[in-house]
Amino acid sequence: MLKPNMHYAELRDSYLFARIGAKIKDYQKEHPEARLYRLGIGDVTRPLCPAVIAALHEAVDDQGSFDRFHGYMPECGAPFLREAIASHYAARGVALSADEVFVSGGASDELGDITDLFAHPCRALMTDPTYPAYMDASVMAGREVTRLPAGEENGFLPLPDESAEADLIYLCSPNNPTGAVYDRERLKIWVDYANRRGAVILFDAAYEAFIEDSTLPHSIFEIEGARSCAIEICSLSKTAGFTGTRLGYTVIPRELVRDGMCLRDMWVRNRTTKTNGISYILQKGGAAVFTEEGQRQIFDNIRVYRENARVLTETFDRLGAWYIGGKNAPYVWVKCPAGMDSWSFFDLLLREIGVIGTPGEGFGASGEGYFRFSTFGSPEDTREAASRLERLLKQYY
Ligand code: PLP
């Protein structure tokens, strides 16, 4: 009999959002009239920008025309988009060749698929708290997982521990859930560590567009030595509102070689075998993001989320709460008041003021005692939620 991959039986239930959903459902049953303010969402609320919409429409028309119709697209991405992305990096001082850029259907697909490149029994290292998909993908592949605790003592930006035997290192900066961002010096420590050990860093840059501080790196390839130890996974989801449209990209430099195998070349082989490329229409929409007009318009949207972040962080400043994020990141990571655990804090906010956030414990044991607020809601809801938080929490902080 065919044996299934029994590692799936080792997966922890993805209980976080299920448990939140169940709590909200119970509350709404008891209080059908209550208005809820959702600051738990990781999804965007603003629509695609006009430049992207125009490019999508035009591409749809192309597909209806004998002259402009496109059949199968190149598996690794359309040259026009790969070149636009490489130019975007060049503008930041990062030299990439367009054929080191791979167009993807989003960061989630890629974070799961790319680990095909590595031997299954290898040791994965990730922070705690962490984005849950890293953990689940590693467990499915039967990888040994080490968690590096993050906390206030290291600004939720842990550095490598020489005792940890890591082969595959997941780093996310700006971080989900904490909003913490690695600076160049700290990222250099990771790059040197990975090069010394022959490890590979999977650098999740899904939130790079939220970085405002010009001294912080948007890409790991801004760090010397990263071309021989890192893969960067990016997404247009939060950058340009593509969560439902689906588009991302991955950068694998030619110098990334392990045991004589060039990982970029292996990924070309993987994509040409396992995919038939991303739709022409989506790639045209994606290319519009990298035009001058597209960049101006996506930042009009990002500015709205940044303003939400400002409203929330000023509220926590007035309350005297400990928090990080909110600047350079779309999440605010707040310490729960009075030693409260994160699920009790969730219950308090839901019951007393109808505000929903995400308990830190759901991202790992080191997230206990902290709470994630998202800035992707509407400005009206965010302002109302902030004033409710301030009124309620005055007595707790
Ligand atoms: N990586 C991180 C850290 C995320 O928070 C998310 C989505 O919330 C993703 C990846 C997935 O992005 P995508 O929509 O491109 O699959």
Short mmCIF file of C-alpha atoms and ligand atoms in Angstrom, two decimals:
data_model
loop_
_atom_site.label_atom_id
_atom_site.label_comp_id
_atom_site.label_asym_id
_atom_site.label_seq_id
_atom_site.Cartn_x
_atom_site.Cartn_y
_atom_site.Cartn_z
CA MET A 1 0.00 0.00 0.00
CA LEU A 2 1.23 3.51 -0.78
CA LYS A 3 2.41 5.14 2.43
CA PRO A 4 1.41 8.79 2.91
CA ASN A 5 3.92 11.32 4.16
CA MET A 6 3.51 10.58 7.86
CA HIS A 7 5.13 13.88 8.83
CA TYR A 8 1.72 15.46 8.20
CA ALA A 9 0.56 13.67 11.36
CA GLU A 10 3.15 15.66 13.33
CA LEU A 11 1.68 19.03 12.32
CA ARG A 12 0.19 21.09 15.08
CA ASP A 13 -3.40 22.09 14.27
CA SER A 14 -3.42 25.53 12.71
CA TYR A 15 -5.47 26.46 15.70
CA LEU A 16 -4.66 30.18 15.97
CA PHE A 17 -7.10 31.63 13.45
CA ALA A 18 -9.60 28.81 14.03
CA ARG A 19 -9.65 29.62 17.76
CA ILE A 20 -9.97 33.34 17.10
CA GLY A 21 -12.83 32.65 14.66
CA ALA A 22 -14.63 30.45 17.19
CA LYS A 23 -14.33 33.09 19.92
CA ILE A 24 -15.71 35.78 17.60
CA LYS A 25 -18.58 33.53 16.53
CA ASP A 26 -19.55 32.84 20.17
CA TYR A 27 -19.37 36.52 21.00
CA GLN A 28 -21.51 37.48 18.01
CA LYS A 29 -24.11 34.89 18.94
CA GLU A 30 -24.46 36.52 22.37
CA HIS A 31 -24.20 40.10 21.03
CA PRO A 32 -25.62 40.12 17.50
CA GLU A 33 -25.80 43.92 17.54
CA ALA A 34 -22.15 44.49 18.47
CA ARG A 35 -19.87 46.26 16.00
CA LEU A 36 -16.40 44.70 15.78
CA TYR A 37 -13.10 46.44 14.94
CA ARG A 38 -10.79 43.96 13.23
CA LEU A 39 -7.14 44.72 13.83
CA GLY A 40 -6.22 41.07 13.56
CA ILE A 41 -6.26 40.78 9.81
CA GLY A 42 -3.13 40.16 7.77
CA ASP A 43 -5.01 40.92 4.54
CA VAL A 44 -5.07 44.30 2.84
CA THR A 45 -8.24 46.36 2.52
CA ARG A 46 -7.32 48.85 -0.20
CA PRO A 47 -7.90 47.93 -3.85
CA LEU A 48 -5.30 47.56 -6.60
CA CYS A 49 -4.00 50.90 -7.86
CA PRO A 50 -5.25 52.40 -11.18
CA ALA A 51 -1.97 51.73 -13.06
CA VAL A 52 -2.25 48.01 -12.26
CA ILE A 53 -5.93 47.89 -13.17
CA ALA A 54 -5.24 49.58 -16.52
CA ALA A 55 -2.42 47.12 -17.28
CA LEU A 56 -4.62 44.15 -16.37
CA HIS A 57 -7.43 45.37 -18.67
CA GLU A 58 -5.01 45.92 -21.50
CA ALA A 59 -3.54 42.45 -21.03
CA VAL A 60 -7.02 40.90 -21.09
CA ASP A 61 -7.60 42.63 -24.43
CA ASP A 62 -4.25 41.34 -25.69
CA GLN A 63 -5.41 37.82 -24.95
CA GLY A 64 -8.43 38.40 -27.23
CA SER A 65 -6.34 39.57 -30.16
CA PHE A 66 -4.64 37.39 -32.83
CA ASP A 67 -1.65 39.74 -32.91
CA ARG A 68 -1.08 40.23 -29.22
CA PHE A 69 -2.25 36.88 -27.79
CA HIS A 70 0.18 35.02 -25.47
CA GLY A 71 0.13 31.27 -24.93
CA TYR A 72 2.39 29.56 -22.41
CA MET A 73 4.63 32.02 -20.63
CA PRO A 74 8.30 31.29 -19.81
CA GLU A 75 8.26 29.14 -16.67
CA CYS A 76 10.63 31.38 -14.67
CA GLY A 77 8.80 34.60 -15.55
CA ALA A 78 8.26 36.98 -18.47
CA PRO A 79 11.45 38.83 -19.41
CA PHE A 80 9.61 42.20 -19.18
CA LEU A 81 8.77 41.56 -15.52
CA ARG A 82 12.08 39.96 -14.54
CA GLU A 83 13.88 42.97 -16.04
CA ALA A 84 11.56 45.46 -14.31
CA ILE A 85 12.29 43.78 -10.96
CA ALA A 86 16.05 43.70 -11.59
CA SER A 87 15.92 47.44 -12.41
CA HIS A 88 13.98 48.05 -9.20
CA TYR A 89 16.85 46.42 -7.25
CA ALA A 90 19.43 48.34 -9.29
CA ALA A 91 17.79 51.61 -8.23
CA ARG A 92 18.58 50.58 -4.64
CA GLY A 93 22.16 49.75 -5.50
CA VAL A 94 21.71 45.96 -5.74
CA ALA A 95 23.04 44.52 -9.00
CA LEU A 96 21.10 41.45 -10.14
CA SER A 97 20.83 39.77 -13.45
CA ALA A 98 17.19 39.41 -14.64
CA ASP A 99 17.68 35.65 -14.86
CA GLU A 100 18.38 35.51 -11.12
CA VAL A 101 14.78 36.75 -10.60
CA PHE A 102 11.95 34.21 -10.69
CA VAL A 103 8.33 35.30 -10.93
CA SER A 104 6.07 33.40 -8.55
CA GLY A 105 2.42 33.07 -7.61
CA GLY A 106 3.18 34.64 -4.21
CA ALA A 107 5.49 34.18 -1.26
CA SER A 108 3.49 31.39 0.38
CA ASP A 109 3.72 29.11 -2.66
CA GLU A 110 7.39 29.84 -2.95
CA LEU A 111 8.24 29.37 0.73
CA GLY A 112 6.80 25.90 0.48
CA ASP A 113 8.11 24.94 -2.96
CA ILE A 114 11.66 26.25 -2.72
CA THR A 115 12.62 23.82 0.01
CA ASP A 116 12.54 21.15 -2.75
CA LEU A 117 16.08 22.36 -3.42
CA PHE A 118 17.39 20.98 -0.13
CA ALA A 119 17.91 17.48 1.15
CA HIS A 120 14.97 16.55 3.33
CA PRO A 121 16.76 15.58 6.50
CA CYS A 122 18.24 18.98 7.20
CA ARG A 123 18.06 21.27 10.16
CA ALA A 124 15.82 24.32 9.93
CA LEU A 125 16.32 27.31 12.21
CA MET A 126 13.64 29.92 12.79
CA THR A 127 12.85 32.53 15.38
CA ASP A 128 10.20 32.19 18.06
CA PRO A 129 7.72 33.87 17.55
CA THR A 130 7.59 33.14 13.84
CA TYR A 131 5.34 33.21 10.79
CA PRO A 132 3.64 29.79 11.15
CA ALA A 133 4.15 28.62 7.53
CA TYR A 134 7.93 28.20 8.05
CA MET A 135 7.28 25.74 10.83
CA ASP A 136 4.59 23.77 9.03
CA ALA A 137 6.56 23.47 5.76
CA SER A 138 9.56 22.19 7.73
CA VAL A 139 7.51 19.65 9.66
CA MET A 140 5.88 18.37 6.43
CA ALA A 141 9.36 17.76 5.00
CA GLY A 142 10.46 15.94 8.17
CA ARG A 143 13.05 18.57 9.03
CA GLU A 144 14.46 18.99 12.50
CA VAL A 145 13.42 22.44 13.71
CA THR A 146 15.30 24.68 16.13
CA ARG A 147 13.60 27.82 17.43
CA LEU A 148 15.66 30.83 18.40
CA PRO A 149 13.87 32.72 21.17
CA ALA A 150 13.18 36.38 20.48
CA GLY A 151 12.25 38.80 23.23
CA GLU A 152 12.55 42.29 24.58
CA GLU A 153 16.19 41.62 25.51
CA ASN A 154 17.16 41.33 21.82
CA GLY A 155 14.47 43.67 20.45
CA PHE A 156 12.79 40.55 18.97
CA LEU A 157 15.75 40.37 16.56
CA PRO A 158 17.75 37.34 17.69
CA LEU A 159 21.25 36.72 16.39
CA PRO A 160 22.74 33.34 15.55
CA ASP A 161 23.70 31.10 18.36
CA GLU A 162 26.91 29.24 17.52
CA SER A 163 25.58 26.17 19.29
CA ALA A 164 22.64 25.82 16.88
CA GLU A 165 23.32 23.39 14.04
CA ALA A 166 21.42 25.15 11.28
CA ASP A 167 21.34 24.30 7.57
CA LEU A 168 18.30 26.27 6.48
CA ILE A 169 17.62 29.60 8.21
CA TYR A 170 14.31 31.45 7.96
CA LEU A 171 14.57 35.20 8.51
CA CYS A 172 11.67 37.60 8.07
CA SER A 173 12.37 41.34 8.10
CA PRO A 174 10.26 43.46 8.54
CA ASN A 175 8.91 40.73 10.72
CA ASN A 176 5.50 39.19 10.92
CA PRO A 177 4.31 39.10 13.71
CA THR A 178 6.60 41.52 15.58
CA GLY A 179 7.23 44.33 13.10
CA ALA A 180 10.93 44.28 14.11
CA VAL A 181 13.44 45.03 11.33
CA TYR A 182 17.06 43.86 11.09
CA ASP A 183 19.57 46.63 10.50
CA ARG A 184 22.62 46.14 8.27
CA GLU A 185 24.99 45.25 11.13
CA ARG A 186 22.76 42.51 12.50
CA LEU A 187 21.95 41.12 9.08
CA LYS A 188 25.67 40.99 8.33
CA ILE A 189 26.14 38.79 11.41
CA TRP A 190 23.56 36.35 9.97
CA VAL A 191 25.18 36.42 6.53
CA ASP A 192 28.64 35.71 7.96
CA TYR A 193 27.23 32.91 10.11
CA ALA A 194 25.49 31.29 7.12
CA ASN A 195 28.58 31.55 4.91
CA ARG A 196 30.78 30.08 7.67
CA ARG A 197 28.49 27.09 8.05
CA GLY A 198 27.47 26.60 4.45
CA ALA A 199 23.88 27.23 5.55
CA VAL A 200 21.29 28.97 3.37
CA ILE A 201 19.14 31.90 4.53
CA LEU A 202 15.58 32.07 3.22
CA PHE A 203 14.98 35.79 3.57
CA ASP A 204 11.28 36.65 3.58
CA ALA A 205 11.01 40.28 2.45
CA ALA A 206 7.21 40.31 2.05
CA TYR A 207 6.99 43.61 3.99
CA GLU A 208 10.06 45.44 2.62
CA ALA A 209 7.92 48.19 1.06
CA PHE A 210 6.93 49.34 4.56
CA ILE A 211 10.50 50.35 5.46
CA GLU A 212 10.73 54.14 5.82
CA ASP A 213 14.09 54.51 7.54
CA SER A 214 16.68 54.90 4.78
CA THR A 215 19.40 53.20 6.84
CA LEU A 216 17.51 49.88 7.00
CA PRO A 217 18.03 47.23 4.30
CA HIS A 218 15.06 46.29 2.07
CA SER A 219 16.95 43.33 0.66
CA ILE A 220 19.46 40.90 2.13
CA PHE A 221 21.48 41.45 -1.05
CA GLU A 222 22.33 44.92 0.25
CA ILE A 223 24.61 43.03 2.66
CA GLU A 224 28.08 42.00 1.53
CA GLY A 225 28.45 38.25 1.24
CA ALA A 226 24.72 37.52 0.89
CA ARG A 227 24.99 36.37 -2.74
CA SER A 228 26.70 33.19 -1.62
CA CYS A 229 24.25 32.29 1.17
CA ALA A 230 20.76 33.72 0.62
CA ILE A 231 17.52 33.35 -1.31
CA GLU A 232 15.12 36.28 -1.10
CA ILE A 233 11.38 35.71 -1.26
CA CYS A 234 9.19 38.70 -2.08
CA SER A 235 5.54 39.35 -2.65
CA LEU A 236 3.33 42.00 -4.22
CA SER A 237 0.58 41.08 -1.74
CA LYS A 238 1.17 43.77 0.85
CA THR A 239 3.33 45.98 -1.36
CA ALA A 240 0.65 46.46 -4.00
CA GLY A 241 -2.55 44.79 -2.77
CA PHE A 242 -2.09 41.51 -4.69
CA THR A 243 -3.29 39.21 -1.88
CA GLY A 244 -6.21 38.03 -4.00
CA THR A 245 -4.58 38.59 -7.38
CA ARG A 246 -1.41 36.57 -6.52
CA LEU A 247 2.06 37.54 -7.64
CA GLY A 248 5.51 37.48 -6.10
CA TYR A 249 9.14 36.99 -7.00
CA THR A 250 12.19 35.21 -5.72
CA VAL A 251 15.85 36.06 -6.14
CA ILE A 252 18.49 33.32 -6.30
CA PRO A 253 21.99 34.56 -7.09
CA ARG A 254 24.34 32.52 -9.27
CA GLU A 255 26.99 32.36 -6.52
CA LEU A 256 24.70 30.29 -4.31
CA VAL A 257 26.36 26.93 -4.77
CA ARG A 258 26.30 23.95 -2.41
CA ASP A 259 28.16 20.69 -3.06
CA GLY A 260 28.94 21.90 -6.56
CA MET A 261 25.26 22.45 -7.37
CA CYS A 262 24.10 25.94 -8.41
CA LEU A 263 20.78 26.54 -6.68
CA ARG A 264 19.65 29.06 -9.31
CA ASP A 265 20.13 26.48 -12.05
CA MET A 266 18.37 23.84 -9.95
CA TRP A 267 15.41 26.20 -9.51
CA VAL A 268 15.22 26.78 -13.28
CA ARG A 269 15.03 23.00 -13.66
CA ASN A 270 12.41 22.78 -10.91
CA ARG A 271 10.17 25.52 -12.38
CA THR A 272 10.43 24.22 -15.93
CA THR A 273 9.37 20.79 -14.67
CA LYS A 274 6.75 21.68 -12.09
CA THR A 275 5.11 24.83 -13.47
CA ASN A 276 4.05 26.35 -16.75
CA GLY A 277 4.63 29.91 -15.66
CA ILE A 278 2.41 32.63 -14.24
CA SER A 279 -0.40 34.06 -16.35
CA TYR A 280 0.54 36.76 -18.85
CA ILE A 281 -2.28 38.96 -17.55
CA LEU A 282 -1.00 38.91 -13.97
CA GLN A 283 2.56 39.55 -14.99
CA LYS A 284 1.47 42.61 -17.00
CA GLY A 285 -0.39 43.85 -13.92
CA GLY A 286 2.72 43.17 -11.82
CA ALA A 287 5.01 45.04 -14.21
CA ALA A 288 2.81 48.14 -13.77
CA VAL A 289 3.77 48.17 -10.07
CA PHE A 290 7.38 48.91 -11.07
CA THR A 291 6.57 51.89 -13.31
CA GLU A 292 6.94 55.42 -11.94
CA GLU A 293 3.18 55.85 -11.89
CA GLY A 294 2.66 52.45 -10.24
CA GLN A 295 5.23 53.22 -7.53
CA ARG A 296 3.57 56.56 -6.77
CA GLN A 297 0.16 54.93 -6.53
CA ILE A 298 1.15 51.94 -4.39
CA PHE A 299 2.78 54.31 -1.92
CA ASP A 300 -0.47 56.31 -1.75
CA ASN A 301 -2.02 53.12 -0.36
CA ILE A 302 0.92 52.25 1.87
CA ARG A 303 0.75 55.75 3.36
CA VAL A 304 -2.78 55.02 4.53
CA TYR A 305 -1.56 51.92 6.40
CA ARG A 306 1.35 53.92 7.81
CA GLU A 307 -1.09 56.51 9.11
CA ASN A 308 -3.04 53.69 10.81
CA ALA A 309 0.24 52.60 12.38
CA ARG A 310 0.87 56.13 13.61
CA VAL A 311 -2.59 56.31 15.20
CA LEU A 312 -1.98 53.03 17.04
CA THR A 313 1.60 53.69 18.14
CA GLU A 314 0.69 57.17 19.45
CA THR A 315 -2.08 55.54 21.46
CA PHE A 316 0.37 53.04 22.97
CA ASP A 317 2.86 55.85 23.63
CA ARG A 318 0.22 57.74 25.60
CA LEU A 319 -0.67 54.57 27.50
CA GLY A 320 3.01 53.93 28.29
CA ALA A 321 2.78 50.42 26.82
CA TRP A 322 5.90 48.58 25.61
CA TYR A 323 5.72 47.88 21.88
CA ILE A 324 7.79 47.51 18.74
CA GLY A 325 6.88 47.74 15.05
CA GLY A 326 4.43 50.14 13.49
CA LYS A 327 7.35 52.09 12.04
CA ASN A 328 8.92 50.35 9.00
CA ALA A 329 6.35 47.56 9.36
CA PRO A 330 2.57 47.13 9.17
CA TYR A 331 2.30 45.33 12.52
CA VAL A 332 2.46 46.69 16.05
CA TRP A 333 3.61 44.15 18.65
CA VAL A 334 2.46 45.22 22.10
CA LYS A 335 3.18 43.83 25.54
CA CYS A 336 -0.04 42.81 27.26
CA PRO A 337 -0.74 44.86 30.39
CA ALA A 338 -0.34 43.74 33.98
CA GLY A 339 1.27 40.39 33.15
CA MET A 340 -1.86 39.27 31.32
CA ASP A 341 -1.49 36.31 28.94
CA SER A 342 -2.25 36.96 25.29
CA TRP A 343 -5.51 34.99 25.11
CA SER A 344 -6.89 36.73 28.22
CA PHE A 345 -5.98 40.06 26.60
CA PHE A 346 -7.78 38.93 23.43
CA ASP A 347 -10.90 38.08 25.47
CA LEU A 348 -10.76 41.39 27.32
CA LEU A 349 -10.55 43.47 24.14
CA LEU A 350 -13.29 41.52 22.39
CA ARG A 351 -15.67 41.55 25.35
CA GLU A 352 -15.15 45.12 26.52
CA ILE A 353 -14.58 47.12 23.33
CA GLY A 354 -15.18 44.82 20.33
CA VAL A 355 -11.54 45.13 19.18
CA ILE A 356 -9.91 42.07 17.64
CA GLY A 357 -6.17 41.46 17.47
CA THR A 358 -3.95 38.38 17.38
CA PRO A 359 -2.59 36.71 20.53
CA GLY A 360 1.20 36.44 20.39
CA GLU A 361 1.16 32.93 21.79
CA GLY A 362 -0.20 31.71 18.44
CA PHE A 363 3.18 32.50 16.84
CA GLY A 364 5.25 30.52 19.35
CA ALA A 365 5.90 30.22 23.08
CA SER A 366 8.05 33.38 23.14
CA GLY A 367 5.06 35.32 21.80
CA GLU A 368 3.15 34.69 25.02
CA GLY A 369 2.41 37.93 26.84
CA TYR A 370 2.41 39.95 23.59
CA PHE A 371 -0.25 40.89 21.09
CA ARG A 372 -0.20 41.75 17.37
CA PHE A 373 -2.21 44.63 15.93
CA SER A 374 -2.42 44.93 12.17
CA THR A 375 -2.56 48.29 10.39
CA PHE A 376 -4.31 46.94 7.29
CA GLY A 377 -7.81 47.94 8.45
CA SER A 378 -9.72 51.02 7.35
CA PRO A 379 -8.61 54.37 8.84
CA GLU A 380 -12.08 54.84 10.39
CA ASP A 381 -12.02 51.46 12.15
CA THR A 382 -8.41 51.95 13.24
CA ARG A 383 -9.16 55.37 14.76
CA GLU A 384 -12.24 54.10 16.55
CA ALA A 385 -10.39 51.00 17.79
CA ALA A 386 -7.50 53.17 19.02
CA SER A 387 -9.76 55.46 21.03
CA ARG A 388 -11.55 52.45 22.53
CA LEU A 389 -8.18 50.89 23.42
CA GLU A 390 -7.07 54.10 25.09
CA ARG A 391 -10.24 54.42 27.16
CA LEU A 392 -10.15 50.80 28.30
CA LEU A 393 -6.45 50.28 28.83
CA LYS A 394 -5.78 53.43 30.88
CA GLN A 395 -6.67 51.43 33.96
CA TYR A 396 -4.36 48.51 33.01
CA TYR A 397 -1.04 50.02 31.93
N1 PLP B 1 5.49 35.83 4.39
C1 PLP B 1 4.99 36.52 5.41
C2 PLP B 1 5.87 36.90 6.53
C3 PLP B 1 3.64 36.85 5.43
O1 PLP B 1 3.14 37.52 6.46
C4 PLP B 1 2.82 36.47 4.35
C5 PLP B 1 1.38 36.78 4.33
O2 PLP B 1 0.78 37.27 5.24
C6 PLP B 1 3.39 35.75 3.32
C7 PLP B 1 4.72 35.44 3.36
C8 PLP B 1 2.55 35.26 2.18
O3 PLP B 1 2.48 36.19 1.17
P1 PLP B 1 1.73 35.86 -0.21
O4 PLP B 1 0.40 36.53 -0.14
O5 PLP B 1 2.62 36.45 -1.25
O6 PLP B 1 1.60 34.39 -0.35
#
